Short mmCIF file of C-alpha atoms in Angstrom, two decimals:
data_model
loop_
_atom_site.label_atom_id
_atom_site.label_comp_id
_atom_site.label_asym_id
_atom_site.label_seq_id
_atom_site.Cartn_x
_atom_site.Cartn_y
_atom_site.Cartn_z
CA MET A 24 -10.74 19.66 21.71
CA ALA A 25 -11.08 20.45 25.36
CA ARG A 26 -7.61 21.94 25.51
CA LYS A 27 -8.44 24.70 23.05
CA LYS A 28 -10.52 26.28 25.76
CA ALA A 29 -7.66 26.00 28.25
CA LEU A 30 -7.11 29.74 28.30
CA ASP A 31 -10.78 30.50 28.87
CA ASP A 32 -10.94 28.09 31.78
CA ASP A 33 -7.98 29.88 33.33
CA ILE A 34 -6.16 26.59 33.55
CA LEU A 35 -2.79 27.09 31.97
CA THR A 36 -0.44 24.41 30.73
CA ASP A 37 3.00 24.53 32.32
CA SER A 38 4.46 25.93 29.10
CA THR A 39 1.90 28.71 28.92
CA TYR A 40 2.33 29.47 32.61
CA TYR A 41 6.08 29.94 32.26
CA ILE A 42 5.66 32.05 29.13
CA LEU A 43 3.29 34.39 30.97
CA VAL A 44 5.73 34.58 33.87
CA SER A 45 8.53 35.62 31.54
CA LEU A 46 6.31 38.35 30.09
CA VAL A 47 5.42 40.01 33.37
CA LYS A 48 8.00 42.51 32.23
CA GLU A 49 8.59 43.38 28.58
CA ASN A 50 10.60 40.75 26.77
CA HIS A 51 11.69 39.72 23.32
CA GLY A 52 9.73 36.74 22.04
CA TYR A 53 12.81 34.77 21.12
CA LYS A 54 14.43 35.32 24.52
CA ILE A 55 11.60 33.53 26.29
CA MET A 56 12.98 30.06 25.58
CA GLN A 57 16.27 30.81 27.32
CA GLU A 58 14.57 32.60 30.19
CA VAL A 59 12.10 29.80 30.91
CA LYS A 60 14.99 27.33 30.94
CA GLU A 61 16.81 29.49 33.49
CA LEU A 62 13.75 30.27 35.63
CA SER A 63 12.85 26.59 35.88
CA LYS A 64 16.48 25.57 36.48
CA GLY A 65 16.46 23.53 33.30
CA SER A 66 13.40 21.44 34.20
CA VAL A 67 11.09 23.11 31.68
CA GLU A 68 12.14 23.71 28.11
CA ILE A 69 9.93 25.26 25.48
CA GLY A 70 10.51 24.43 21.85
CA PRO A 71 10.31 27.15 19.17
CA ALA A 72 7.21 25.81 17.46
CA SER A 73 5.37 25.48 20.77
CA LEU A 74 6.49 28.97 21.79
CA TYR A 75 5.43 30.51 18.50
CA THR A 76 2.01 28.83 18.65
CA ILE A 77 1.40 29.79 22.26
CA LEU A 78 2.45 33.42 21.70
CA LYS A 79 -0.05 33.71 18.84
CA LYS A 80 -2.79 32.26 21.02
CA LEU A 81 -1.95 34.59 23.89
CA ILE A 82 -2.16 37.57 21.56
CA THR A 83 -5.53 36.45 20.20
CA ALA A 84 -6.79 35.91 23.74
CA GLU A 85 -5.43 39.35 24.62
CA LEU A 86 -3.35 38.03 27.49
CA ILE A 87 -0.23 39.59 26.00
CA ARG A 88 0.35 42.48 23.65
CA LEU A 89 3.01 43.72 21.32
CA VAL A 90 4.99 46.63 22.66
CA GLU A 91 6.47 49.23 20.29
CA GLN A 92 8.97 47.42 18.11
CA THR A 93 12.60 48.38 18.63
CA GLU A 94 14.76 49.82 15.85
CA ASP A 95 15.97 46.41 14.77
CA ARG A 96 12.32 45.42 14.29
CA LYS A 97 12.49 42.64 16.87
CA LYS A 98 9.14 42.13 18.54
CA ILE A 99 8.71 42.80 22.24
CA TYR A 100 5.74 41.44 24.19
CA VAL A 101 4.30 42.06 27.64
CA LEU A 102 1.28 40.89 29.67
CA THR A 103 -1.96 42.83 29.40
CA ILE A 104 -4.10 43.57 32.46
CA LYS A 105 -6.16 40.52 31.55
CA GLY A 106 -2.98 38.47 31.29
CA ILE A 107 -1.78 39.57 34.73
CA ASP A 108 -5.17 38.63 36.13
CA ILE A 109 -5.16 35.16 34.57
CA LEU A 110 -1.61 34.56 35.78
CA LYS A 111 -2.54 35.57 39.33
CA LYS A 112 -5.52 33.19 39.22
CA ASP A 113 -3.35 30.32 38.04
CA ILE A 114 -0.74 31.02 40.70
CA LYS A 115 -3.49 30.76 43.31
CA ARG A 116 -4.66 27.50 41.76
CA ARG A 117 -1.16 26.06 41.83
CA GLU A 118 -0.63 27.25 45.40
CA LEU A 119 -3.72 25.35 46.44
CA MET A 120 -2.56 22.21 44.65
CA LEU A 121 0.80 22.55 46.37
CA LYS A 122 -0.78 23.01 49.79
CA ILE A 123 -3.01 19.96 49.40
CA GLY A 124 -0.08 17.83 48.28
CA LYS A 125 2.20 19.00 51.06
CA ASN A 126 -0.48 18.32 53.67
CA ALA A 127 -1.04 14.81 52.35
CA ILE A 128 2.68 14.00 52.24
CA SER A 129 3.34 15.39 55.72
CA ASP A 130 1.18 12.65 57.18
CA LEU A 131 3.42 9.90 55.81
CA MET B 30 30.98 12.30 -8.00
CA ASN B 31 27.56 13.94 -7.92
CA THR B 32 27.06 16.85 -5.57
CA ARG B 33 23.29 16.47 -5.70
CA LYS B 34 20.95 13.62 -4.87
CA THR B 35 17.21 13.24 -5.13
CA ILE B 36 14.64 11.05 -3.41
CA LEU B 37 10.92 10.76 -4.08
CA ASN B 38 8.51 12.83 -2.06
CA MET B 39 5.67 10.51 -1.11
CA GLY B 40 4.06 13.05 1.15
CA LEU B 41 4.16 13.31 4.90
CA ALA B 42 0.62 12.26 5.72
CA PHE B 43 1.42 8.61 6.43
CA SER B 44 5.12 8.46 6.90
CA GLU B 45 6.39 11.70 8.41
CA GLU B 46 8.50 9.94 11.05
CA LYS B 47 10.10 7.64 8.48
CA VAL B 48 10.88 10.53 6.15
CA LEU B 49 12.48 12.58 8.94
CA LYS B 50 14.58 9.58 10.01
CA LYS B 51 15.67 9.17 6.41
CA PHE B 52 16.81 12.80 6.34
CA SER B 53 18.87 12.13 9.48
CA LYS B 54 20.42 9.04 7.95
CA LEU B 55 21.33 10.91 4.79
CA ALA B 56 22.78 13.78 6.82
CA SER B 57 25.01 11.35 8.71
CA GLU B 58 26.18 10.05 5.32
CA GLY B 59 27.04 13.54 4.12
CA TRP B 60 23.84 14.48 2.25
CA MET B 61 22.04 17.55 3.50
CA LEU B 62 18.42 18.37 2.60
CA LYS B 63 18.36 21.50 0.49
CA GLU B 64 14.94 21.71 -1.13
CA ALA B 65 11.51 20.14 -0.95
CA LYS B 66 9.54 19.99 -4.19
CA PHE B 67 6.13 18.56 -4.99
CA SER B 68 7.49 15.21 -6.17
CA LYS B 69 10.97 15.03 -4.70
CA TYR B 70 13.49 16.07 -2.10
CA ILE B 71 16.87 17.44 -3.20
CA PHE B 72 20.06 16.90 -1.19
CA GLU B 73 23.52 18.42 -1.48
CA LYS B 74 26.87 16.92 -0.58
CA SER B 75 27.98 18.20 2.82
CA ASP B 76 29.99 17.23 5.86
CA PRO B 77 28.43 14.26 7.65
CA ASP B 78 26.53 15.44 10.70
CA GLU B 79 24.29 14.01 13.40
CA LEU B 80 21.09 15.96 12.81
CA VAL B 81 17.41 15.59 13.59
CA PHE B 82 14.77 16.97 11.26
CA ASN B 83 11.22 18.13 11.81
CA THR B 84 8.51 20.10 10.08
CA ASP B 85 6.09 22.74 11.21
CA MET B 86 2.90 23.48 9.30
CA ARG B 87 1.80 27.05 9.42
CA VAL B 88 0.59 29.76 7.10
CA LEU B 89 2.96 32.73 7.25
CA GLU B 90 1.23 35.66 5.69
CA THR B 91 3.91 38.31 5.44
CA GLU B 92 7.65 38.36 4.89
CA SER B 93 8.11 39.99 8.29
CA GLU B 94 6.06 37.28 9.96
CA LYS B 95 8.26 34.68 8.28
CA GLU B 96 11.41 36.48 9.49
CA GLU B 97 10.20 36.50 13.09
CA TYR B 98 9.16 32.87 12.78
CA ILE B 99 12.48 31.66 11.37
CA GLU B 100 14.45 33.69 13.90
CA MET B 101 12.57 32.12 16.82
CA PHE B 102 13.44 28.67 15.50
CA GLU B 103 17.08 29.57 14.92
CA VAL B 104 17.38 30.90 18.47
CA GLY B 105 15.87 27.58 19.59
CA GLY B 106 18.59 25.72 17.69
CA TRP B 107 16.46 24.74 14.68
CA ASN B 108 17.94 25.80 11.34
CA TYR B 109 15.58 26.67 8.54
CA ILE B 110 15.96 24.66 5.34
CA CYS B 111 13.01 25.28 3.01
CA SER B 112 9.25 25.52 2.72
CA ILE B 113 6.59 24.05 0.49
CA ASN B 114 2.83 24.51 0.83
CA SER B 115 3.10 26.03 4.30
CA ILE B 116 5.20 23.07 5.46
CA HIS B 117 8.50 24.35 6.83
CA TYR B 118 11.52 22.06 7.16
CA PHE B 119 14.12 22.49 9.89
CA SER B 120 17.16 20.65 11.19
CA SER B 121 18.87 20.76 14.53
CA LYS B 122 21.80 19.10 16.27
CA LYS B 123 20.95 15.94 18.14
CA GLY B 124 20.27 16.70 21.79
CA ASN B 125 18.82 20.13 21.15
CA VAL B 126 15.39 20.98 22.59
CA SER B 127 12.47 19.43 20.69
CA MET B 128 10.61 21.63 18.25
CA PHE B 129 7.38 20.82 20.06
CA THR B 130 7.56 20.50 23.83
CA ASP B 131 3.90 19.99 24.64
CA THR B 132 1.22 17.76 23.18
CA ASP B 133 -1.30 20.51 22.48
CA THR B 134 0.90 22.50 20.15
CA ASN B 135 2.23 19.33 18.54
CA VAL B 136 -1.33 18.28 17.69
CA GLU B 137 -2.30 21.77 16.55
CA LYS B 138 0.33 21.57 13.86
CA TYR B 139 -1.94 19.19 11.96
CA LEU B 140 -5.35 20.72 12.65
CA GLU B 141 -5.49 23.15 9.73
CA SER B 142 -4.55 20.45 7.21
CA ILE B 143 -7.04 18.02 8.75
CA SER B 144 -9.74 20.67 8.51
CA ILE B 145 -9.02 21.35 4.84
CA CYS B 146 -9.06 17.64 3.97
CA LYS B 147 -12.30 17.19 5.88
CA LYS B 148 -13.95 19.98 3.88
CA ALA B 149 -12.74 18.49 0.62
CA VAL B 150 -14.14 15.09 1.56
CA ILE B 151 -17.47 16.59 2.66
CA ILE B 152 -17.86 18.25 -0.73
CA THR B 153 -16.60 15.49 -3.02
CA LEU B 154 -17.90 12.35 -1.32
CA PRO B 155 -21.59 13.21 -1.82
CA ILE B 156 -20.94 14.23 -5.43
CA VAL B 157 -19.24 10.95 -6.22
CA SER B 158 -21.79 8.89 -4.28
CA ILE B 159 -24.80 10.51 -5.93
CA SER B 160 -23.27 10.28 -9.36
CA VAL B 161 -22.46 6.61 -8.98
CA LEU B 162 -25.91 5.97 -7.52
CA LEU B 163 -27.59 7.69 -10.48
CA ASP B 164 -25.61 5.52 -12.88
CA VAL B 165 -26.22 2.31 -10.98
CA LEU B 166 -29.95 3.00 -10.86
CA ASN B 167 -29.85 3.88 -14.57
CA ILE B 168 -31.68 7.11 -13.89
CA THR B 169 -29.63 9.25 -16.19
CA LYS B 170 -29.23 7.08 -19.25
CA ASP B 171 -31.74 9.01 -21.35
CA LEU B 172 -30.30 12.40 -20.62
CA ASN B 173 -28.77 14.73 -23.11
CA GLU B 174 -25.18 13.83 -23.98
CA VAL B 175 -23.90 17.24 -22.90
CA ILE B 176 -25.31 16.77 -19.42
CA LEU B 177 -23.88 13.26 -19.22
CA ASN B 178 -20.45 14.51 -20.20
CA PHE B 179 -20.73 17.22 -17.60
CA GLN B 180 -21.70 14.67 -14.97
CA PHE B 181 -18.78 12.48 -15.96
CA LEU B 182 -16.34 15.38 -15.74
CA ILE B 183 -17.57 16.53 -12.35
CA THR B 184 -17.41 12.99 -11.02
CA LEU B 185 -13.89 12.49 -12.32
CA LEU B 186 -12.65 15.74 -10.78
CA SER B 187 -14.34 14.89 -7.52
CA ILE B 188 -12.74 11.47 -7.36
CA ALA B 189 -9.37 13.05 -8.17
CA LEU B 190 -9.80 15.29 -5.15
CA LEU B 191 -11.53 12.79 -2.90
CA ILE B 192 -8.81 10.15 -2.97
CA PRO B 193 -5.82 12.23 -1.83
CA SER B 194 -7.96 14.26 0.59
CA SER B 195 -9.40 11.26 2.36
CA MET B 196 -6.04 9.48 2.47
CA THR B 197 -4.33 12.56 3.87
CA PHE B 198 -7.16 13.03 6.37
CA ILE B 199 -6.80 9.46 7.61
CA GLY B 200 -3.00 9.66 7.70
CA LEU B 201 -2.97 12.89 9.70
CA LYS B 202 -5.66 11.68 12.08
CA LEU B 203 -3.56 8.58 12.79
CA ARG B 204 -0.51 10.77 13.35
CA VAL B 205 -2.40 12.92 15.86
CA LYS B 206 -3.63 9.79 17.61
CA LYS B 207 -0.08 8.50 17.88
CA ILE B 208 1.19 11.78 19.30
CA ILE B 209 -1.51 11.82 21.96
CA SER B 210 -0.94 8.19 22.94
CA ASN B 211 2.86 8.68 23.01
CA ASN B 212 2.38 11.44 25.53
CA LYS B 213 0.06 9.65 27.92
#
């Protein structure tokens, strides 16, 4: 499956992109769904199964890490250096896509 | 009036969507899914409700992992019902966010099961094929009775494993295909 290598190719799905954005600062895993909904003004929603799967993949790929667990044992995650780097790369990629599209449309 | 109701569990490989719709129908009639067993599903009398159901397939190794997992679903509006064989059943109010919001993760749900079925088929299909071939070609007829009995037993066990594994494999592959084509 080509998509399994998505993280290695530094091409992130929209869901993964938003999850990384919400983990630029430390955050509870379960709060990510609400935050992504707010950040994207309701246009992107992430379901719990998708979130859980993607978080596990991000940990395996070392793009995020577990921070010290709080007293109530709820897990807190944050981007690793590698994760920040991948996010920056994908932002650049999306900026380019945006620029190309805007240029094309402006000629209409 | 009974407070419990049972329906047959025919497995999810071929008819997951139908089964989940059936759960919704029963919930709207006041029967809530309580437990999934090998051969049946058990429902309890409850207030009628408009619910959607879905499953996630995942191995949860520790109790703490399961807690985190269930909590994430609950926060996402999906209430945990029960588990069987690493298949976890959830319900949510109609209109709530989908359990799977991208194709990749939706497909990945089935990959582990598909892989296990594939391995089972790869092991049992050759055994059954060779055994049948040996019999058809009459190669083994003069062998010691003990060996023949052994061959018969191995073949029987292999067929018993081959049939459900290959059917499940095909069913899940079709399901994955449908998910991908639905999302094009």
